[in-house]
Short mmCIF file of C-alpha atoms in Angstrom, two decimals:
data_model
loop_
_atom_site.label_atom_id
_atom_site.label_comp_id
_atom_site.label_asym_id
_atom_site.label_seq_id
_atom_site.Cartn_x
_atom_site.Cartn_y
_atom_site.Cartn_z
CA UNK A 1 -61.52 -103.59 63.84
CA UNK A 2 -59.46 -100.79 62.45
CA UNK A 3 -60.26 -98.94 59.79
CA UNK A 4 -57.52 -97.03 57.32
CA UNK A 5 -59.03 -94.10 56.38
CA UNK A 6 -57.89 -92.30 53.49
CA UNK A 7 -58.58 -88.41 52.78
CA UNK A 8 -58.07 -86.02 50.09
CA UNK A 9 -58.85 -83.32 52.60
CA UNK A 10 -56.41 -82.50 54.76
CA UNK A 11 -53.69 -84.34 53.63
CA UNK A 12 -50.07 -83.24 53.08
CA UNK A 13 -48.57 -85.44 50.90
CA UNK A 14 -49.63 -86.55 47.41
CA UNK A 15 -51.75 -89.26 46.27
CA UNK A 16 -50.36 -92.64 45.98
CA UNK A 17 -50.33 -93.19 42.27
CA UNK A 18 -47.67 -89.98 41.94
CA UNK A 19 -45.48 -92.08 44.21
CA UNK A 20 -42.34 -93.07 43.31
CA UNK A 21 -41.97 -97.19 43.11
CA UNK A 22 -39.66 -97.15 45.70
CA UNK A 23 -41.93 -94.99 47.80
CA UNK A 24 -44.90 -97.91 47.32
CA UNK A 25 -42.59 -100.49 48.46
CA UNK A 26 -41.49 -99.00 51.58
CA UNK A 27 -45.17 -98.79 52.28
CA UNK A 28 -46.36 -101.93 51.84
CA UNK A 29 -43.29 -103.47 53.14
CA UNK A 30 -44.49 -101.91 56.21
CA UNK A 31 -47.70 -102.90 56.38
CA UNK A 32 -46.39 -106.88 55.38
CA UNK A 33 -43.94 -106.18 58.81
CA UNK A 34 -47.04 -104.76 60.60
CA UNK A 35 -49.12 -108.06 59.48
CA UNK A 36 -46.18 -110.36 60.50
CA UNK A 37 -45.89 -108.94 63.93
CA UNK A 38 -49.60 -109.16 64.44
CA UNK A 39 -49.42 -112.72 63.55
CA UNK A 40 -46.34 -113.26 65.37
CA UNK A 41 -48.05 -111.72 68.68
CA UNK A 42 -51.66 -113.83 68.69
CA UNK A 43 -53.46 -110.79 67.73
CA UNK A 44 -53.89 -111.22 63.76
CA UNK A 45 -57.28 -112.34 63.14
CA UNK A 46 -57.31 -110.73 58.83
CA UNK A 47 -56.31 -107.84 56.96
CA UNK A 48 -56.61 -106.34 54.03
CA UNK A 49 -55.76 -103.85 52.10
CA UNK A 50 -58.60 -102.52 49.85
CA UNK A 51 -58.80 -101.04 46.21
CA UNK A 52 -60.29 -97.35 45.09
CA UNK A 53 -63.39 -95.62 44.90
CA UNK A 54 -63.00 -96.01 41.09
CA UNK A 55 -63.55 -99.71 41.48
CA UNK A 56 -66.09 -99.69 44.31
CA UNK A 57 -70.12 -100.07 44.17
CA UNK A 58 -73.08 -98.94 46.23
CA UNK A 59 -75.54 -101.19 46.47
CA UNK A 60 -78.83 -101.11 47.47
CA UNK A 61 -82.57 -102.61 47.57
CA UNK A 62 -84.67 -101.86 44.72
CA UNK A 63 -88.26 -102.72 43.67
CA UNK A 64 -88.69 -106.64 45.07
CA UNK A 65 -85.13 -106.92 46.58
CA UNK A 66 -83.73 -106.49 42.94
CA UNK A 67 -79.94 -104.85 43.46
CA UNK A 68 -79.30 -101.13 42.40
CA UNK A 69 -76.12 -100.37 41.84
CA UNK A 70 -74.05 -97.21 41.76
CA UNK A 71 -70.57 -97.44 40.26
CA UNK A 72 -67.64 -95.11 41.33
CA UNK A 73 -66.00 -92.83 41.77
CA UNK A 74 -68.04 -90.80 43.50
CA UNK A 75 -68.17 -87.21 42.81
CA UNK A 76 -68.76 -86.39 46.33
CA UNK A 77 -66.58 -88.99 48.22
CA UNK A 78 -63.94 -87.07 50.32
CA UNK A 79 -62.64 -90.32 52.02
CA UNK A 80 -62.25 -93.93 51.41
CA UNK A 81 -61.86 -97.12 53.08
CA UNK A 82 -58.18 -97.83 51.94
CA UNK A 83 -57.79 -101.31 54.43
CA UNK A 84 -58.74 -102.90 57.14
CA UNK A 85 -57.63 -105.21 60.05
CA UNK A 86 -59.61 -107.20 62.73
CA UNK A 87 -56.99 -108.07 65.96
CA UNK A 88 -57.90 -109.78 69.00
CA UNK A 89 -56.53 -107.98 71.62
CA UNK A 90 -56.55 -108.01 75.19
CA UNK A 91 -57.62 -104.54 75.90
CA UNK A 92 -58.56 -101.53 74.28
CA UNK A 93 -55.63 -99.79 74.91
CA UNK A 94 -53.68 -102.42 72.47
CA UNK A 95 -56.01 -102.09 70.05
CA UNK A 96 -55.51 -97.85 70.29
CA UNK A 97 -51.52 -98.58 69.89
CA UNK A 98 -51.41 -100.96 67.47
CA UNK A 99 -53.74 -98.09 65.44
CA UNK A 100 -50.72 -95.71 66.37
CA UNK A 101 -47.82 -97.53 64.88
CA UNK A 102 -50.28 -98.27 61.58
CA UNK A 103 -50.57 -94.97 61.41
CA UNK A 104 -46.82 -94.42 61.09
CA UNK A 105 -47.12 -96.06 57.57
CA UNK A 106 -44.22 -93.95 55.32
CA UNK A 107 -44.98 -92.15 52.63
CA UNK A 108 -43.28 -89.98 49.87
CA UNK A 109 -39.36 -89.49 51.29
CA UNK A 110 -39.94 -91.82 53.68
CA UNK A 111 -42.32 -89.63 56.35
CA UNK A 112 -44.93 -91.01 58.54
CA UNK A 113 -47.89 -90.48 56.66
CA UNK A 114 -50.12 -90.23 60.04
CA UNK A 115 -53.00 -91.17 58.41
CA UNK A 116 -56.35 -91.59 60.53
CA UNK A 117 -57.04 -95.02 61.66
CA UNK A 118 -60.58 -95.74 62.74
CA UNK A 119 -60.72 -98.47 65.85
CA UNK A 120 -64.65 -100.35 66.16
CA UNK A 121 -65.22 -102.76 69.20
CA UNK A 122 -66.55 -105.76 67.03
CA UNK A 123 -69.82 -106.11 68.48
CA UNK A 124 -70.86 -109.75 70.44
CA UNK A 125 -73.54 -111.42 69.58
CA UNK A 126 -77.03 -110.58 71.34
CA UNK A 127 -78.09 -111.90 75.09
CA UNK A 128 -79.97 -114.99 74.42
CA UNK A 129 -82.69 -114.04 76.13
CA UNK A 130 -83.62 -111.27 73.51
#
C-alpha cells in the first residue's frame, strides 16, 4: 500500500486550495496517467484520492460499543492522509519506485512537489495453524 502523506510542516509550496486551476489539473492529470500506467502494467489493484481533515471523523468505542465521534479539523493534526494506492507488485523494490515517480506529482509552476509517500507490505493472512 502507499500512502500520500500530506504536511503543513516542512513543506515549500502552498496549500492546494491557493492553487491556480491550471495548477490542479496538471496534478491530477498526473495522478489519472499514474493510475493508467498502473493499470496498464498488472499492478493496479485501487486508488484513491482522499478528502481533508475538515471532512474527516475519529471514531471510537464508547459505553456498550455505542460510536463516539470526533469531527475535524483537528487542531493538532500536522499531516493527513491525502490518497492512497494498493499495487501488486513483484518485489519491493517496484513498489519503492513506483512511490518515487508518485512522488514527482507537480505542483504550483509545474515543480515536483516531492511529497512523502508511505509504502506498507499488506499483511497475509495468519498460518492456519494459529
Amino acid at each position: 500500500m502507499l500512502l500520500m502523506q500530506f504536511s503543513a510542516a516542512g513543506t515549500d509550496f502552498p496549500q492546494i486550495h491557493t492553487w491556480t486551476p491550471e495548477e490542479i489539473s496538471a496534478h491530477i492529470g498526473f495522478m489519472g496517467e499514474v493510475n493508467a500506467k498502473l493499470v496498464a502494467d498488472g499492478e493496479w489493484v485501487d486508488g484513491q484520492g482522499l478528502a481533508g481533515p475538515a471532512q474527516a471523523k475519529i471514531v471510537r468505542a464508547g459505553a456498550g460499543g455505542a460510536p463516539v465521534v470526533t469531527e475535524g479539523p483537528f487542531a493538532e493534526t500536522k499531516e493527513f492522509l491525502a490518497g492512497f494506492w494498493v499495487v501488486d507488485v513483484d518485489t519491493p523494490e517496484r513498489a519503492v519506485e513506483i512511490a518515487a515517480w508518485i512522488s514527482t506529482a507537480p505542483g504550483p509552476g509545474g515543480a515536483p512537489l516531492n511529497m512523502p509517500i508511505e509504502v506498507h507490505p499488506v499483511m497475509s493472512a495468519p498460518p492456519q495453524d494459529v
